[in-house]
Amino acid sequence: MLTLPFSVPEAALTDRESRDLSRLTREVGGIWLRAADGQPEGWPAATDPDAIALPVAEAPVFAPHRTRAALRLTTGENRGFRLPDAVPDPSRWSAAILWAADEPALALLAVRPERGGNPLHLSDTEEGLVFRDDDGTASATLPRGQGPWRLTVLACADGRLTLAQDGRQASAQGLRVPPGAAHLLVGHRSLRRGMRKTLGAGRIAGVWLWPGLDILSDAEAAALRGALDGFRQWEV
Amino acid sequence: MTREPDHNQTLIAAENGPVIEADDTGLVLRLSDRVIRDIARRIGLPAAAPDPVPAQPPSAAPERLDAALLGDIDAWDLQREGEWLRFLAHRPGPQGARRYRRHASGGGIIAETPGPVLGLLSLGAGRRMTTFGGAPDFPHHVMACHVPDEGEPDHLVHGWRNRGADTLLADALLALRHQAHRALPLIVALPVLLPPGPLPPTDHPSVAAAEDQLRRLAKLASALEKPARLLAVGIEIGHDQAPTDATQFHAEALGWLDLIAARIPSRDLGQPRFLMVADCGPWWAHDPERNRAAIEGQHRLFLRPGLHDVTPVAPSYMFAQDDLGQPTPEAMAERAMIEAAALDSLLRRQPWTCPLLCLAEREGRTVRAVFKADGPLVIDPADPFGAGPGAGFALARTTAGITGVEIAPDDPQSVLIYLDGPLEPKGGAEPRLDYAVGGPALGRGTAHPAACGALRDEWSLDRGGRTLRRWALPGSLVIR
């Protein structure tokens, strides 16, 4: 590698999309967990060093997969993380996940109210990619998707769930969200051992969370939407 | 911040991150907006729109209306789409029958145009901001962002009140493109009046006015759901700033360009391209000693524009003035044509080079003036501006005079100035060579500035029976 002894404008850097996404995420008070920063004992957010996701049950495993650092999910074992109180108002938030799986990875991401009651979760199943609540009042489904890595975006706002991947969107209405802060769960949906049928094999390379913002439709999130599109174009 | 390892191999990195990488299909790098625009132009796309995902407006189905709603004009197929009325019409002007739109809340009519909305920002005092009555030749492809008067509705699109430098430039550019059957974009003139006196500091109202104009451009573009680009920033500074010292003027001008460039969101609008007419002052400014600071200051700016893309388009001595020293309507039309020719050339990535004095060196009883030019130089035998036998060249701070000038036989881009005696310094100062810095005192009603010359290159443009030429820029250098 040739190294130039000076700086160039950020727009000329090949990681400018990551930088934009990181900066914009930080500006709106969001969180980006990158598998490259993850350790079995704690997974700090690249955008906010005070936000550290903690292991839930069995020791998590980070390993490179298809040239990317990734959290490894194992069938029947809960090797996931939780980020406590990450979503202060679960009635409005959005998130994204960069993941890979050959067979259905099952639980990928969940937002679980602290005091229990109606968690929302994203699962990769035989039937497709499903984003729904536990009570079964709202459920959005898309095909599982193509490609070694998939970038899936979730939004929850005004009682409506939206799931987006590969340029497709699905949404569902009628969601009721209990008040109070919620945890973000990565790689599982239950906060405990057991529930083995919800735990499949897969990889997670990154998770974004934007509390209070619906990045799929809020007008003020246009720049973030653009940055996420840039990231998808260049780095997925 | 660290980057996640992926399948790319970094080939070149700068201190702040990777610049060029390779993946298994080829090289990976980020092209600049101007490269993308060039690619779009070369593969024949009307415009590149690499902008981030546009906001998704509620796409109301078009509603068909009776075209009589538009009044008694030759229009048909009227539809309302969202906030806009869109229709086909045959309107005055050379552009023929085509599709137009008008905002539902009222205001002027604009043509449906391909590609981004183009802005022409312009900053100058009287000689740039002169206007006269009338509408442009392409009245629906050119619009001005007027700041509304009190009590007037602030429409997105305004009708026409007058024509100024920028609307004429937009018109001239459209005429060039129309002749060649090229795409006709929507061009928005954004004039900002600079007060006479030293260049305004950061907090001057003119800086806020420029920002306001850029905001209006962005607002219009977003209402049209198009990206906005800044085509050029026309500036005219020099005499109006009444500089007393060329070095100081140069420094202030660079600082002011930094200030303007910083207010232009280049990621959205593109890097600013400054076009500047070299201002030779009003017709009564004939004294070289009083003109020198302004002219030498501009000359320094042309030779050393700092980090900015500054193109001197033409010297103002080629443009006729009225009794008040303002350009006449004909002169403004000529200025617009030459500015359009320059801008069109720059947009095609070809330089626009007015002959520029770069070096004056003594060779015995001769001074050799070396110019930067695009082709051989000519001393116009017709001397159309009355520069006299010296063709605009003069010596200062020396006892020597000029007996004659000619293009150097050994170099068509140099001029030899023959002296009547040795080049002795006068008053302890270094002898200087001036070009178009002053001239004989002239009476009222003189057509051109006294600070003029007769040196040009071989470029010419025939428009409406008049031949426009590319004249040498005014300048003043110490003879080496």
XYZ file of C-alpha atoms in Angstrom:
716
model
C 0.000 0.000 0.000
C 1.203 3.452 -0.876
C 0.705 5.996 1.892
C 0.473 9.691 1.149
C 1.892 11.929 3.873
C -1.078 14.315 3.868
C -4.844 14.370 4.235
C -7.334 14.544 1.388
C -10.926 15.824 1.430
C -13.216 13.287 3.087
C -15.306 13.038 -0.064
C -12.311 11.427 -1.808
C -11.928 8.645 0.757
C -13.281 5.221 -0.141
C -14.869 4.912 3.294
C -16.731 8.207 3.005
C -20.106 6.460 3.136
C -19.232 4.840 6.490
C -18.023 8.193 7.767
C -21.183 9.971 6.659
C -23.374 7.310 8.171
C -21.386 7.360 11.369
C -21.448 11.147 11.648
C -25.161 11.464 10.865
C -26.008 8.631 13.246
C -24.034 10.331 15.998
C -25.742 13.656 15.242
C -29.226 12.242 15.770
C -28.171 10.418 18.940
C -28.215 7.014 17.274
C -26.025 3.994 17.782
C -23.868 1.919 15.456
C -22.584 -1.405 16.762
C -19.827 -2.702 14.478
C -18.724 -6.297 14.835
C -15.124 -5.138 14.361
C -15.360 -3.414 17.767
C -17.075 -6.341 19.509
C -15.591 -8.374 22.384
C -17.195 -11.376 24.148
C -17.491 -9.346 27.365
C -18.950 -6.198 25.776
C -19.748 -4.618 22.448
C -19.217 -0.827 22.485
C -20.997 1.380 19.963
C -18.683 3.096 17.465
C -20.820 6.225 17.636
C -21.123 6.452 21.419
C -18.435 4.893 23.629
C -20.758 4.998 26.646
C -23.259 2.669 25.003
C -21.999 -0.884 25.524
C -24.052 -3.951 24.636
C -23.665 -6.803 27.119
C -23.780 -10.569 26.620
C -27.005 -12.303 27.657
C -26.311 -16.007 28.227
C -23.551 -18.083 26.587
C -20.309 -16.293 25.682
C -20.652 -14.465 22.350
C -18.261 -15.316 19.529
C -16.870 -12.811 17.027
C -15.172 -14.243 13.962
C -14.500 -13.073 10.429
C -17.017 -14.280 7.905
C -16.850 -13.566 4.178
C -14.091 -10.988 4.780
C -16.012 -9.087 7.470
C -15.895 -9.227 11.243
C -19.177 -10.724 12.497
C -21.018 -11.926 15.568
C -21.643 -15.674 15.113
C -25.099 -17.029 15.982
C -25.287 -20.741 16.793
C -28.437 -22.876 16.486
C -30.109 -23.424 19.831
C -27.672 -21.284 21.833
C -28.223 -17.736 22.994
C -24.934 -15.985 22.174
C -26.557 -12.602 21.675
C -26.270 -9.152 23.219
C -28.593 -6.659 24.838
C -28.280 -2.895 24.963
C -30.250 -1.842 28.044
C -32.750 1.042 27.735
C -31.549 1.765 24.211
C -35.020 2.815 23.024
C -36.454 5.453 25.407
C -39.720 5.656 23.456
C -40.553 2.377 21.701
C -43.444 3.972 19.817
C -40.997 5.664 17.426
C -37.630 4.275 16.375
C -35.860 2.697 13.471
C -32.993 0.277 13.112
C -30.930 -1.538 10.537
C -28.964 -4.758 10.578
C -26.249 -6.098 8.302
C -26.435 -9.875 8.431
C -25.707 -13.122 6.573
C -27.195 -16.613 6.786
C -27.332 -19.741 4.656
C -30.146 -21.402 6.584
C -32.799 -19.368 8.431
C -31.027 -17.401 11.164
C -34.278 -16.975 13.161
C -34.015 -14.204 15.785
C -31.922 -11.292 14.492
C -33.082 -8.203 16.350
C -35.708 -7.345 18.935
C -36.960 -4.353 20.883
C -38.277 -5.527 24.223
C -40.044 -3.266 26.717
C -38.219 -3.161 30.009
C -41.287 -4.060 32.058
C -42.339 -6.827 29.679
C -45.217 -6.836 27.276
C -45.413 -7.056 23.518
C -41.830 -7.114 22.189
C -41.144 -6.479 18.500
C -38.745 -8.713 16.654
C -37.174 -9.384 13.291
C -36.699 -13.040 12.356
C -35.262 -14.740 9.323
C -37.515 -17.810 8.834
C -38.322 -20.448 6.217
C -41.339 -18.348 5.235
C -39.280 -15.192 4.771
C -38.111 -12.223 6.727
C -40.717 -11.365 9.382
C -40.974 -8.197 11.455
C -43.819 -8.473 13.944
C -44.931 -8.012 17.513
C -45.398 -10.856 19.963
C -49.141 -10.272 20.311
C -49.523 -10.806 16.605
C -51.424 -7.559 15.915
C -49.003 -6.346 13.231
C -46.714 -8.369 11.000
C -44.711 -7.403 7.903
C -43.021 -10.003 5.695
C -40.531 -9.840 2.849
C -38.641 -12.548 0.915
C -35.397 -13.638 2.634
C -33.289 -11.782 0.103
C -30.204 -12.412 -1.960
C -26.494 -11.887 -1.689
C -23.884 -12.849 0.866
C -24.717 -9.900 3.145
C -28.121 -8.301 3.568
C -28.961 -4.867 4.917
C -32.413 -4.835 6.452
C -34.098 -1.688 7.757
C -36.879 -1.611 10.344
C -39.042 1.289 11.384
C -41.744 1.643 13.958
C -43.774 4.851 14.082
C -47.388 5.869 14.709
C -48.534 2.310 15.297
C -47.058 1.140 12.005
C -44.273 -1.363 11.379
C -42.183 -1.114 8.228
C -39.629 -3.601 6.960
C -37.325 -2.731 4.039
C -34.697 -4.721 2.181
C -33.305 -4.829 -1.375
C -35.506 -1.914 -2.451
C -38.723 -3.593 -1.232
C -40.908 -2.469 1.626
C -43.650 -4.124 3.616
C -45.616 -2.556 6.407
C -48.380 -3.328 8.848
C -50.688 -1.151 10.941
C -52.419 -1.486 14.255
C -49.509 -1.921 16.589
C -49.984 -1.046 20.263
C -46.809 -0.220 22.145
C -46.702 -0.134 25.950
C -45.116 3.023 27.408
C -41.663 2.967 28.967
C -38.115 2.378 27.729
C -37.124 -0.780 25.876
C -33.976 -2.862 25.409
C -32.412 -3.585 22.066
C -31.645 -7.303 21.671
C -29.154 -8.482 19.051
C -29.137 -12.118 17.908
C -31.983 -13.301 20.121
C -35.428 -12.187 21.301
C -35.829 -13.485 24.829
C -33.125 -12.171 27.183
C -32.448 -15.689 28.495
C -31.361 -19.208 27.732
C -33.964 -21.487 26.324
C -36.454 -20.664 23.587
C -34.120 -22.737 21.451
C -36.527 -22.831 18.553
C -36.008 -19.096 18.104
C -32.210 -19.344 17.808
C -30.709 -20.197 14.424
C -27.287 -19.963 12.785
C -26.172 -16.728 11.146
C -23.799 -13.774 11.265
C -24.327 -10.157 12.231
C -21.750 -7.597 11.080
C -23.452 -4.427 12.247
C -26.513 -2.990 13.918
C -27.795 0.598 13.784
C -30.433 2.074 16.041
C -32.022 5.524 15.612
C -34.327 6.161 18.580
C -37.093 8.716 18.014
C -36.615 8.746 14.239
C -38.317 6.862 11.425
C -35.524 6.883 8.889
C -37.696 5.365 6.173
C -40.133 8.268 6.016
C -39.250 11.204 8.296
C -38.394 14.275 6.218
C -35.573 15.255 8.568
C -33.982 11.834 8.052
C -33.411 12.375 4.303
C -29.653 12.782 4.783
C -29.454 9.594 6.852
C -31.489 7.754 4.237
C -29.058 8.966 1.604
C -26.061 7.925 3.706
C -27.538 4.471 4.284
C -28.142 4.109 0.545
C -24.525 5.135 -0.079
C -23.370 2.583 2.463
C -25.497 -0.141 0.818
C -24.111 0.777 -2.613
C -20.473 0.711 -1.615
C -20.031 -1.410 1.440
C -22.619 -4.196 1.469
C -12.323 5.610 12.947
C -11.399 2.117 11.911
C -12.926 0.460 8.940
C -14.380 -3.006 8.997
C -12.145 -5.414 7.148
C -13.772 -6.342 3.878
C -12.721 -7.821 0.596
C -11.079 -4.624 -0.680
C -7.330 -4.225 -0.747
C -6.146 -0.662 -0.152
C -3.658 0.517 -2.783
C -3.285 4.179 -1.802
C -4.147 5.772 1.507
C -3.843 9.343 2.712
C -3.239 10.299 6.325
C -6.945 10.394 7.026
C -8.032 7.226 5.241
C -8.018 5.020 2.134
C -8.242 6.697 -1.275
C -7.885 3.940 -3.864
C -8.704 0.272 -3.327
C -9.003 -2.834 -5.441
C -11.669 -5.516 -5.288
C -11.844 -8.662 -7.401
C -13.590 -6.808 -10.223
C -11.388 -3.716 -10.471
C -10.404 -0.465 -8.808
C -12.566 1.224 -6.203
C -12.504 4.998 -5.772
C -14.942 7.865 -5.370
C -15.336 10.172 -8.325
C -16.051 13.828 -7.745
C -19.330 15.458 -8.700
C -17.680 17.112 -11.661
C -16.460 13.774 -13.052
C -19.956 12.354 -12.697
C -21.359 15.394 -14.502
C -18.794 14.958 -17.252
C -19.660 11.277 -17.655
C -23.353 12.150 -17.765
C -22.645 14.757 -20.396
C -20.484 12.458 -22.496
C -22.866 9.534 -22.509
C -25.649 11.919 -23.399
C -27.662 11.931 -20.190
C -29.271 15.327 -19.637
C -27.912 15.402 -16.094
C -26.444 13.326 -13.398
C -28.553 13.252 -10.294
C -26.313 11.583 -7.761
C -28.178 13.318 -4.997
C -29.310 11.364 -2.016
C -32.739 9.814 -2.128
C -35.199 12.601 -2.873
C -37.972 13.016 -0.376
C -40.999 11.076 -1.510
C -43.858 13.505 -1.977
C -47.375 12.226 -1.886
C -47.794 11.384 -5.556
C -51.201 12.765 -6.288
C -52.641 11.487 -9.521
C -52.656 14.239 -12.170
C -55.986 15.979 -12.477
C -57.124 17.140 -15.908
C -58.366 20.720 -16.141
C -59.645 23.043 -18.830
C -56.747 25.059 -20.281
C -59.004 28.122 -20.355
C -58.136 28.466 -16.653
C -54.751 29.784 -17.757
C -56.340 32.744 -19.510
C -56.367 33.560 -23.186
C -53.042 31.982 -24.132
C -52.297 29.294 -26.703
C -52.183 26.385 -24.274
C -53.679 22.894 -24.077
C -53.539 19.679 -22.080
C -53.640 21.363 -18.663
C -53.116 19.067 -15.690
C -52.640 19.720 -12.025
C -49.937 17.642 -10.359
C -49.435 18.381 -6.707
C -48.576 22.051 -6.391
C -47.998 22.587 -10.106
C -50.144 23.279 -13.141
C -48.520 21.624 -16.157
C -49.538 22.288 -19.723
C -48.454 22.397 -23.330
C -48.327 25.837 -24.911
C -47.000 27.865 -27.762
C -45.337 30.839 -26.119
C -43.413 33.799 -27.540
C -39.710 33.200 -28.055
C -37.598 30.947 -30.237
C -38.170 27.817 -28.148
C -41.306 26.619 -29.961
C -44.301 24.773 -28.526
C -43.358 22.782 -25.483
C -44.408 21.786 -21.984
C -44.564 24.430 -19.270
C -45.555 24.669 -15.651
C -46.846 27.279 -13.260
C -47.146 27.068 -9.520
C -50.747 26.691 -8.411
C -50.374 29.699 -6.112
C -49.510 31.964 -9.055
C -46.345 33.588 -10.317
C -44.487 33.212 -13.606
C -44.472 30.387 -16.138
C -41.378 28.232 -16.556
C -40.536 25.646 -19.172
C -40.210 21.963 -18.349
C -36.456 21.556 -18.486
C -34.088 18.596 -18.331
C -31.370 18.192 -15.734
C -30.608 20.241 -12.661
C -31.751 23.789 -12.043
C -28.721 25.974 -12.747
C -27.918 29.075 -10.713
C -25.877 32.091 -11.782
C -24.773 34.001 -8.725
C -23.459 37.449 -9.384
C -21.782 39.947 -7.104
C -20.849 43.429 -8.176
C -21.610 47.094 -7.936
C -23.114 49.451 -10.496
C -21.385 48.322 -13.669
C -22.461 44.695 -13.110
C -25.894 45.421 -11.666
C -27.112 47.797 -14.381
C -30.525 46.708 -15.599
C -32.912 47.867 -18.262
C -36.510 47.055 -19.135
C -37.694 44.073 -21.122
C -37.899 40.307 -20.949
C -35.311 37.682 -21.940
C -35.335 35.976 -25.325
C -36.008 32.684 -23.516
C -38.464 34.085 -20.983
C -39.470 30.696 -19.562
C -35.988 29.203 -19.297
C -34.455 32.144 -17.474
C -35.706 33.416 -14.189
C -34.451 35.748 -11.530
C -34.736 35.233 -7.803
C -36.159 38.633 -6.963
C -36.412 39.441 -3.348
C -40.039 40.618 -3.263
C -40.853 44.194 -2.361
C -42.885 44.817 0.743
C -46.485 43.668 0.401
C -45.701 41.657 -2.718
C -46.404 37.904 -2.674
C -43.204 35.841 -2.483
C -43.878 33.458 -5.368
C -41.480 30.642 -6.188
C -41.338 31.836 -9.779
C -41.514 35.505 -10.686
C -42.489 37.293 -13.810
C -40.085 39.642 -15.545
C -39.349 43.231 -14.561
C -35.985 43.954 -16.138
C -32.875 42.463 -17.645
C -29.459 42.538 -16.064
C -26.034 40.987 -16.571
C -27.013 37.529 -15.353
C -30.282 37.189 -17.202
C -28.497 38.319 -20.371
C -25.756 35.773 -19.749
C -28.361 33.036 -19.198
C -30.089 34.119 -22.382
C -26.851 34.127 -24.373
C -25.934 30.678 -23.086
C -29.369 29.352 -24.011
C -29.067 30.933 -27.462
C -25.744 29.116 -28.018
C -27.309 25.834 -26.929
C -30.527 26.397 -28.873
C -28.568 27.007 -32.075
C -26.762 23.707 -31.614
C -29.996 21.831 -30.694
C -28.558 21.096 -27.253
C -30.605 20.727 -24.069
C -32.147 23.931 -22.720
C -31.902 23.992 -18.924
C -33.657 26.291 -16.471
C -31.213 29.022 -15.408
C -31.863 31.172 -12.364
C -30.152 34.553 -12.040
C -29.118 35.380 -8.461
C -27.851 38.975 -8.415
C -26.356 40.429 -5.236
C -25.446 44.111 -5.060
C -22.055 44.868 -3.542
C -21.771 48.301 -1.946
C -18.946 50.512 -3.225
C -15.945 50.679 -0.914
C -13.682 47.980 0.536
C -14.811 44.377 0.072
C -17.482 43.576 2.640
C -16.573 41.753 5.834
C -18.225 38.484 6.940
C -21.188 40.102 8.625
C -22.065 42.431 5.770
C -25.694 42.296 4.505
C -24.447 41.405 1.010
C -23.060 38.103 2.334
C -26.431 37.314 3.913
C -28.096 38.349 0.640
C -25.928 35.859 -1.284
C -26.895 33.123 1.161
C -30.537 34.085 0.812
C -30.300 33.816 -2.967
C -28.715 30.344 -2.687
C -31.520 29.312 -0.332
C -34.091 30.493 -2.866
C -32.350 28.434 -5.544
C -32.440 25.350 -3.308
C -36.098 25.942 -2.472
C -37.080 26.262 -6.116
C -35.080 23.159 -7.076
C -36.674 21.131 -4.319
C -40.148 22.310 -5.345
C -39.318 21.134 -8.868
C -37.877 17.903 -7.420
C -34.576 18.501 -9.163
C -31.028 18.963 -7.940
C -29.583 22.479 -8.070
C -26.154 23.375 -9.411
C -24.293 26.653 -9.440
C -23.164 27.343 -12.998
C -20.865 30.239 -12.165
C -20.304 33.127 -9.814
C -19.888 36.359 -11.767
C -17.857 38.960 -9.911
C -16.873 42.470 -10.811
C -14.509 44.096 -8.340
C -11.749 46.642 -8.748
C -12.464 50.332 -9.177
C -15.624 50.202 -7.087
C -13.555 49.145 -4.078
C -11.373 52.270 -4.529
C -8.204 50.437 -3.519
C -5.123 52.462 -2.634
C -2.684 49.578 -2.658
C -2.587 46.651 -5.105
C -1.100 44.153 -2.637
C -3.742 44.956 -0.081
C -6.516 44.722 -2.671
C -5.192 41.324 -3.788
C -5.172 40.030 -0.214
C -8.654 41.394 0.490
C -10.018 39.948 -2.755
C -8.630 36.486 -1.914
C -10.130 36.700 1.567
C -13.455 37.736 0.103
C -13.406 34.858 -2.425
C -12.716 32.480 0.495
C -15.706 33.967 2.267
C -18.037 33.582 -0.717
C -16.774 30.078 -1.533
C -17.356 29.028 2.081
C -21.008 30.068 1.844
C -21.608 27.882 -1.202
C -22.495 24.312 -0.248
C -20.123 22.797 -2.817
C -21.217 19.239 -2.111
C -24.694 20.145 -3.358
C -23.981 22.927 -5.814
C -20.518 22.055 -7.124
C -17.245 23.908 -6.619
C -17.759 27.592 -7.402
C -16.418 28.776 -10.741
C -15.726 32.505 -10.647
C -16.051 34.539 -13.826
C -14.648 38.023 -13.648
C -14.743 40.944 -16.050
C -11.548 42.979 -15.597
C -12.924 46.352 -14.593
C -11.166 49.302 -16.265
C -13.311 51.853 -14.491
C -15.585 54.552 -15.886
C -14.644 56.578 -18.965
C -13.390 59.520 -16.905
C -10.838 57.429 -14.945
C -7.917 58.237 -17.236
C -5.077 58.944 -14.807
C -2.774 55.884 -14.677
C -1.428 56.852 -11.230
C -4.954 56.809 -9.780
C -6.058 53.700 -11.678
C -2.970 51.635 -10.989
C -3.911 50.185 -7.588
C -7.234 48.851 -8.907
C -5.780 47.524 -12.152
C -2.600 46.101 -10.680
C -4.713 44.572 -7.894
C -6.949 42.789 -10.397
C -3.876 41.788 -12.414
C -2.363 40.198 -9.307
C -5.620 38.340 -8.705
C -5.578 36.947 -12.263
C -1.952 35.868 -11.920
C -2.411 34.421 -8.435
C -6.041 33.465 -7.729
C -5.145 31.330 -4.705
C -7.187 28.146 -4.447
C -10.045 29.571 -6.468
C -11.125 28.850 -9.999
C -11.103 32.417 -11.334
C -11.456 33.012 -15.070
C -11.089 36.584 -16.357
C -13.611 36.707 -19.165
C -12.853 40.026 -20.854
C -11.525 43.489 -20.073
C -14.282 46.034 -19.556
C -12.613 48.509 -21.944
C -14.212 46.619 -24.805
C -17.691 47.549 -23.538
C -19.160 50.953 -24.400
C -20.417 53.170 -21.588
C -23.031 55.863 -21.308
C -22.508 59.320 -19.830
C -22.734 57.898 -16.304
C -20.033 55.299 -16.948
C -22.534 52.405 -16.987
C -22.497 49.849 -19.820
C -24.995 50.565 -22.595
C -27.642 47.904 -23.387
C -25.648 46.907 -26.485
C -22.478 46.605 -24.419
C -24.316 44.465 -21.875
C -25.519 42.173 -24.655
C -21.945 41.909 -25.960
C -20.631 41.232 -22.468
C -23.220 38.480 -22.042
C -22.232 36.921 -25.376
C -18.560 36.836 -24.514
C -19.295 35.567 -21.006
C -21.490 32.850 -22.494
C -18.736 31.894 -24.955
C -16.260 31.702 -22.055
C -18.618 29.727 -19.815
C -19.553 27.351 -22.617
C -15.871 26.760 -23.251
C -15.213 26.105 -19.541
C -18.183 23.746 -19.349
C -16.622 21.806 -22.211
C -13.403 21.620 -20.128
C -11.560 23.918 -22.462
C -9.717 26.886 -21.002
C -10.714 30.452 -21.713
C -7.589 32.566 -21.818
C -7.638 36.304 -22.398
C -4.110 37.499 -23.183
C -2.526 38.133 -19.766
C 0.693 40.056 -19.167
C 3.045 37.748 -17.263
C 6.520 39.227 -17.551
C 8.143 42.498 -18.622
C 11.892 42.273 -19.167
C 14.395 44.748 -20.542
C 16.526 43.878 -23.561
C 18.697 46.975 -24.088
C 16.479 49.732 -25.472
C 13.560 47.343 -25.788
C 11.101 45.942 -23.262
C 9.747 42.491 -23.984
C 6.244 41.886 -22.638
C 5.487 38.155 -22.423
C 1.812 37.185 -22.432
C -0.049 34.039 -21.548
C -2.450 33.552 -24.426
C -4.298 30.958 -26.424
C -2.651 31.524 -29.802
C -0.813 34.355 -31.558
C -1.391 37.972 -30.505
C -2.450 40.807 -32.789
C -2.139 44.576 -32.357
C -5.424 45.619 -33.900
C -4.613 48.138 -36.641
C -8.128 49.602 -36.391
C -7.506 50.566 -32.715
C -11.264 50.553 -32.030
C -11.080 52.044 -28.518
C -8.595 54.838 -29.267
C -5.615 53.447 -27.380
C -3.171 55.471 -29.518
C 0.193 54.522 -31.017
C 1.345 52.643 -27.903
C -1.596 50.225 -28.333
C -2.342 50.694 -24.610
C 1.248 50.152 -23.418
C 2.866 52.842 -21.278
C 5.930 53.201 -19.104
C 5.811 54.597 -15.583
C 8.415 55.618 -12.974
C 11.001 56.178 -15.694
C 12.188 58.996 -17.903
C 12.043 56.797 -21.014
C 9.168 56.971 -23.511
C 7.813 54.603 -26.152
C 8.614 54.997 -29.838
C 6.740 51.961 -31.087
C 5.303 48.529 -30.314
C 5.107 45.337 -32.338
C 4.473 41.621 -31.895
C 7.875 39.985 -31.331
C 8.988 38.374 -34.601
C 10.414 35.400 -32.706
C 7.384 34.807 -30.443
C 3.785 35.579 -31.445
C 2.758 35.732 -27.755
C 5.215 38.495 -26.835
C 5.160 42.201 -27.570
C 8.320 44.286 -28.103
C 8.128 47.861 -26.816
C 10.799 50.155 -28.283
C 12.159 52.923 -26.037
C 13.376 56.398 -26.893
C 16.161 56.295 -24.338
C 17.714 54.233 -21.544
C 15.312 52.858 -18.940
C 16.368 55.113 -16.078
C 14.316 54.963 -12.886
C 12.552 58.166 -11.866
C 11.930 59.183 -8.270
C 13.777 56.166 -6.873
C 11.014 53.756 -7.911
C 11.377 50.752 -10.179
C 10.290 51.333 -13.795
C 6.962 49.692 -14.662
C 5.211 48.564 -17.789
C 1.485 49.335 -17.876
C -1.115 47.961 -20.256
C -4.554 49.598 -20.328
C -3.976 51.388 -17.037
C -4.697 54.925 -18.254
C -5.076 57.036 -21.324
C -5.623 60.563 -22.588
C -8.275 62.607 -20.790
C -11.444 62.357 -22.835
C -14.585 64.410 -22.896
C -18.098 63.495 -21.850
C -19.907 60.979 -23.998
C -16.818 58.902 -24.701
C -17.809 55.390 -25.630
C -15.113 53.337 -23.890
C -12.999 53.579 -20.725
C -9.824 55.623 -21.184
C -7.838 52.754 -19.676
C -7.817 50.645 -22.826
C -5.558 48.892 -25.302
C -5.468 47.422 -28.789
C -3.917 44.019 -28.132
C -5.975 40.865 -28.718
C -5.704 37.296 -29.916
C -7.234 35.787 -33.049
C -10.455 34.502 -31.458
C -13.590 36.095 -32.797
C -17.326 35.674 -32.529
C -19.691 37.052 -35.094
C -23.047 37.931 -33.569
C -25.617 40.068 -35.270
C -23.190 41.727 -37.649
C -20.693 42.710 -34.945
C -17.414 40.923 -34.427
C -16.446 40.324 -30.812
C -12.778 39.843 -30.049
C -10.818 38.583 -27.050
C -8.804 41.590 -25.858
C -5.810 41.556 -23.542
C -6.430 42.097 -19.838
C -5.218 45.291 -18.191
C -2.091 44.895 -16.088
C 0.939 46.547 -14.577
C 4.315 44.929 -13.839
C 7.755 46.028 -12.643
C 10.211 45.701 -15.532
C 12.833 43.066 -14.710
